[in-house]
């Protein structure tokens, strides 16, 4: 059946800047906010915007994502006509290739889109946290009779060099686009949210595919080509919370943004619920000796210790006499007795033994490889930390580096 | 998957001892354990046994039940073959649509029973909460060749003034064969109480019900089991895990508070067989700067900035700064405003307690505030 608009979600890559958190799953499946995975945000935005057909493009470990999405019922995306589909690369009788770029991923799945004969296609990234009504953006797109609309956010000028910057004229029409400019001309940062007229985009992608020099990328190829050809491309100004959670630092920050009164990011919004796969766990239990303040706690948690300014995910446990501060504790992670944890991300199913200290200043002369983490201590998924271990801030602990820990600290 | 048994849950009974909690709902639809309703336990036990065909007899006020169950998808019972069948009353020439007792109800759903392809029927009540699978009782039923197997546990507690559907089992020397049954006895002859689960061959069930119905029988236990205890081979299957019987406000309060002790919670919230319920997509619960929470079971979507002790807090409850809540049950959507003080109270759904109010019940006499009330 014909659809007005279909969403293509670039769930993409390994997310190498998230390090050990993505060693067995794609970035969009990384936990967020106590109950969610990153991908719940674009999916819920779609459903809340009445978009009922979503293709999820991925070529990195699709199993976890596939298992997570299932039939789409948790997002109300189990539809007779439409729904959510995981679209990995595939072979044909002639050839088959990996997705060579963001545009190529869409191009290889043109048959998926063609079956809905959509007027518009909405293209999203799978690693951003935000709440957005795409119907407003679509209205803006049609009211402007645009060929393409790109959502932009005003960022502080001094940070503009980290983003793709859209330079616009006084009518909001995009005149040029610069990827991470050294000297930005404006602060309209692209949010990685595009609406295209499908037929037009299809033509551009076909030509782009025929160009052996192209990297088949929206930012590098498709958008510049359309601009050069004089297509009408407009910037849709978005106001509200938006965060790229592609790094350990930003993932930690975005979780912290949920704390405080009122929080920077308010998820308690009945008109804009974020849907997620429910873990089917009992209510959480706060023990007589527990002391929890300024934190998020969810189903399946058991708290017997002190928890401050922390996000506990489903099934997380904090045992007695332990103190957990400014941290993010992923699903089913367990923190033993008499531990001290400060400014850390504890991976899924990690088991922290008794008397462990995490996130304390490194000893004199001790060096820590913190290129990915800054001052955040990161414990990988499924890692078991032996009792009594001391882990300095910024350290990354995986099953492989556990051995080094026993020998007196993590070497750079 | 279990292809040899199907489930039939009877939720039609009225229970006067539940007072304000059942003004607009069946006991089966009463919220229990922080995020569940009583019915979730029986349904999940069946589903966790691999049973994929479940009939649910509803009678009065079944709107809240239908709203809760939907298509059965949260219990994975939205199936093409079998699945969840909601069986409301309907009036025909020889059916008034009002059940005098469970035999009437069973008679009126006999079409569904006959059409079910499975051999054994697991008959469940809706006043009892526990978390187990029925694999072992089915196995025993098959192996002993019993006509009827009743699940029971040992429960020394006895509240004669609130006695309700109290079925006691007295055994032969073998400890398994039922010698005598007692129904709401004044002086119970044993502490072995039925858990409202009865395994019976489908064909036998049909014969027994239709025969009794034709002679004006009303109650399955009183008019079928009791008189036929010698004629039929009735066996018991003992369950040693936690069992809660929601017979009255007092037992409701008592069993709710028992969830604060580790062994009951461990049994009832056993994650090896999870209890399924309708999902509401709330956010995680928020503990504020002034939260002071001890010994509390709390569901998602709550915002707590006050003091809470020894309490059960359902989904979406707000407890403002300075409020003190002790020994209480706060159901979904309750708001306790600044400085209010609660002790031994049950607040039904969406009750609001205004700032500074003091509400105190006593042990054994909890104060109950009905749905949507503002105090």
XYZ file of C-alpha atoms in Angstrom, chain A residues 230-386:
157
model
C 20.307 24.155 -7.222
C 17.692 21.994 -5.518
C 15.686 23.789 -2.880
C 17.017 22.577 0.455
C 15.828 24.126 3.677
C 16.935 24.010 7.277
C 14.266 23.087 9.832
C 15.124 24.766 13.124
C 14.616 22.455 16.105
C 14.481 23.616 19.675
C 14.832 21.188 22.515
C 17.127 18.529 23.848
C 19.321 16.712 21.351
C 22.465 14.793 22.049
C 24.782 12.661 19.980
C 25.670 9.826 22.346
C 28.457 8.450 20.195
C 31.160 8.857 22.846
C 31.598 7.582 26.391
C 31.621 11.143 27.695
C 28.399 12.135 25.914
C 26.682 8.864 26.811
C 27.481 9.487 30.469
C 26.416 13.137 30.229
C 23.121 12.284 28.546
C 22.284 9.859 31.360
C 23.148 12.534 33.928
C 20.845 14.931 32.059
C 17.925 12.784 33.282
C 18.709 13.619 36.924
C 18.015 16.845 38.758
C 14.844 18.801 39.360
C 13.695 19.464 36.740
C 15.974 17.288 34.616
C 17.588 18.741 31.498
C 15.887 15.928 29.565
C 12.387 15.144 30.846
C 11.177 11.704 29.817
C 8.128 11.719 32.065
C 5.873 12.996 29.304
C 2.580 11.125 28.775
C 2.052 12.886 25.445
C 5.409 11.683 24.133
C 6.199 8.338 25.662
C 9.403 6.545 24.819
C 8.568 2.908 24.202
C 10.921 0.055 24.852
C 11.078 -3.690 25.071
C 9.921 -4.481 28.572
C 12.349 -6.652 30.520
C 9.498 -8.342 32.496
C 10.976 -7.855 35.942
C 9.407 -7.302 39.358
C 9.281 -3.845 40.963
C 12.547 -2.702 42.485
C 13.335 -3.172 46.158
C 14.976 -0.600 48.366
C 16.325 -2.234 51.495
C 16.032 -0.907 55.049
C 19.726 0.055 54.985
C 19.612 1.710 51.547
C 19.996 5.427 50.987
C 19.020 6.579 47.500
C 18.852 10.206 46.442
C 18.793 12.101 43.196
C 18.792 8.918 41.119
C 16.757 6.805 38.731
C 15.904 3.269 39.804
C 13.901 0.796 37.749
C 12.345 -2.651 37.743
C 14.409 -5.571 38.942
C 16.853 -3.397 40.902
C 17.815 -4.270 44.466
C 19.487 -1.512 46.462
C 21.055 -2.042 49.860
C 23.765 0.602 49.703
C 24.082 4.326 49.137
C 23.260 5.629 45.665
C 23.650 9.282 44.686
C 23.175 10.999 41.341
C 23.188 7.713 39.492
C 21.113 5.859 36.908
C 20.458 2.205 37.786
C 19.191 0.073 34.896
C 16.833 -2.870 35.172
C 18.090 -5.716 37.304
C 21.075 -3.780 38.680
C 22.089 -4.570 42.256
C 23.989 -2.495 44.799
C 24.869 -4.391 47.943
C 25.185 -3.111 51.487
C 27.803 -0.589 52.659
C 28.599 0.232 49.041
C 28.541 3.751 47.714
C 27.738 4.558 44.075
C 28.075 8.156 42.936
C 27.622 9.938 39.600
C 27.485 6.628 37.759
C 25.568 4.688 35.150
C 24.960 1.036 36.038
C 23.771 -0.980 33.047
C 21.209 -3.820 33.098
C 21.848 -6.731 35.458
C 25.204 -5.398 36.652
C 25.946 -6.272 40.257
C 27.993 -4.254 42.682
C 29.141 -6.202 45.733
C 29.479 -5.147 49.354
C 31.584 -2.287 50.651
C 32.467 -0.952 47.194
C 33.116 2.631 46.198
C 32.124 3.612 42.658
C 32.438 7.152 41.357
C 31.827 8.518 37.860
C 31.743 5.158 36.157
C 29.814 3.264 33.523
C 29.330 -0.353 34.571
C 28.563 -2.615 31.600
C 25.687 -5.078 31.262
C 25.941 -8.187 33.458
C 29.229 -6.983 34.938
C 29.903 -8.384 38.384
C 31.853 -6.158 40.768
C 33.248 -8.114 43.706
C 33.262 -6.917 47.310
C 35.582 -4.097 48.466
C 36.229 -2.867 44.922
C 37.063 0.793 44.313
C 36.288 2.293 40.939
C 36.986 5.808 39.721
C 39.565 6.943 42.229
C 42.512 9.197 41.244
C 45.400 7.178 39.771
C 48.364 6.525 41.997
C 51.459 8.544 41.421
C 53.284 7.272 38.377
C 50.285 5.209 37.265
C 49.230 5.912 33.689
C 45.804 5.181 32.321
C 44.806 4.905 28.678
C 41.808 7.224 28.793
C 41.648 8.349 25.170
C 38.061 7.113 24.881
C 36.896 7.789 28.405
C 38.366 11.000 29.814
C 37.835 10.725 33.567
C 35.030 8.146 33.348
C 35.882 4.638 34.459
C 34.392 2.077 32.092
C 33.733 -1.554 32.992
C 32.901 -3.669 29.949
C 29.889 -5.922 29.538
C 30.040 -9.333 31.253
C 33.287 -8.502 33.070
C 33.874 -9.901 36.544
C 35.989 -7.701 38.800
C 37.683 -9.659 41.594
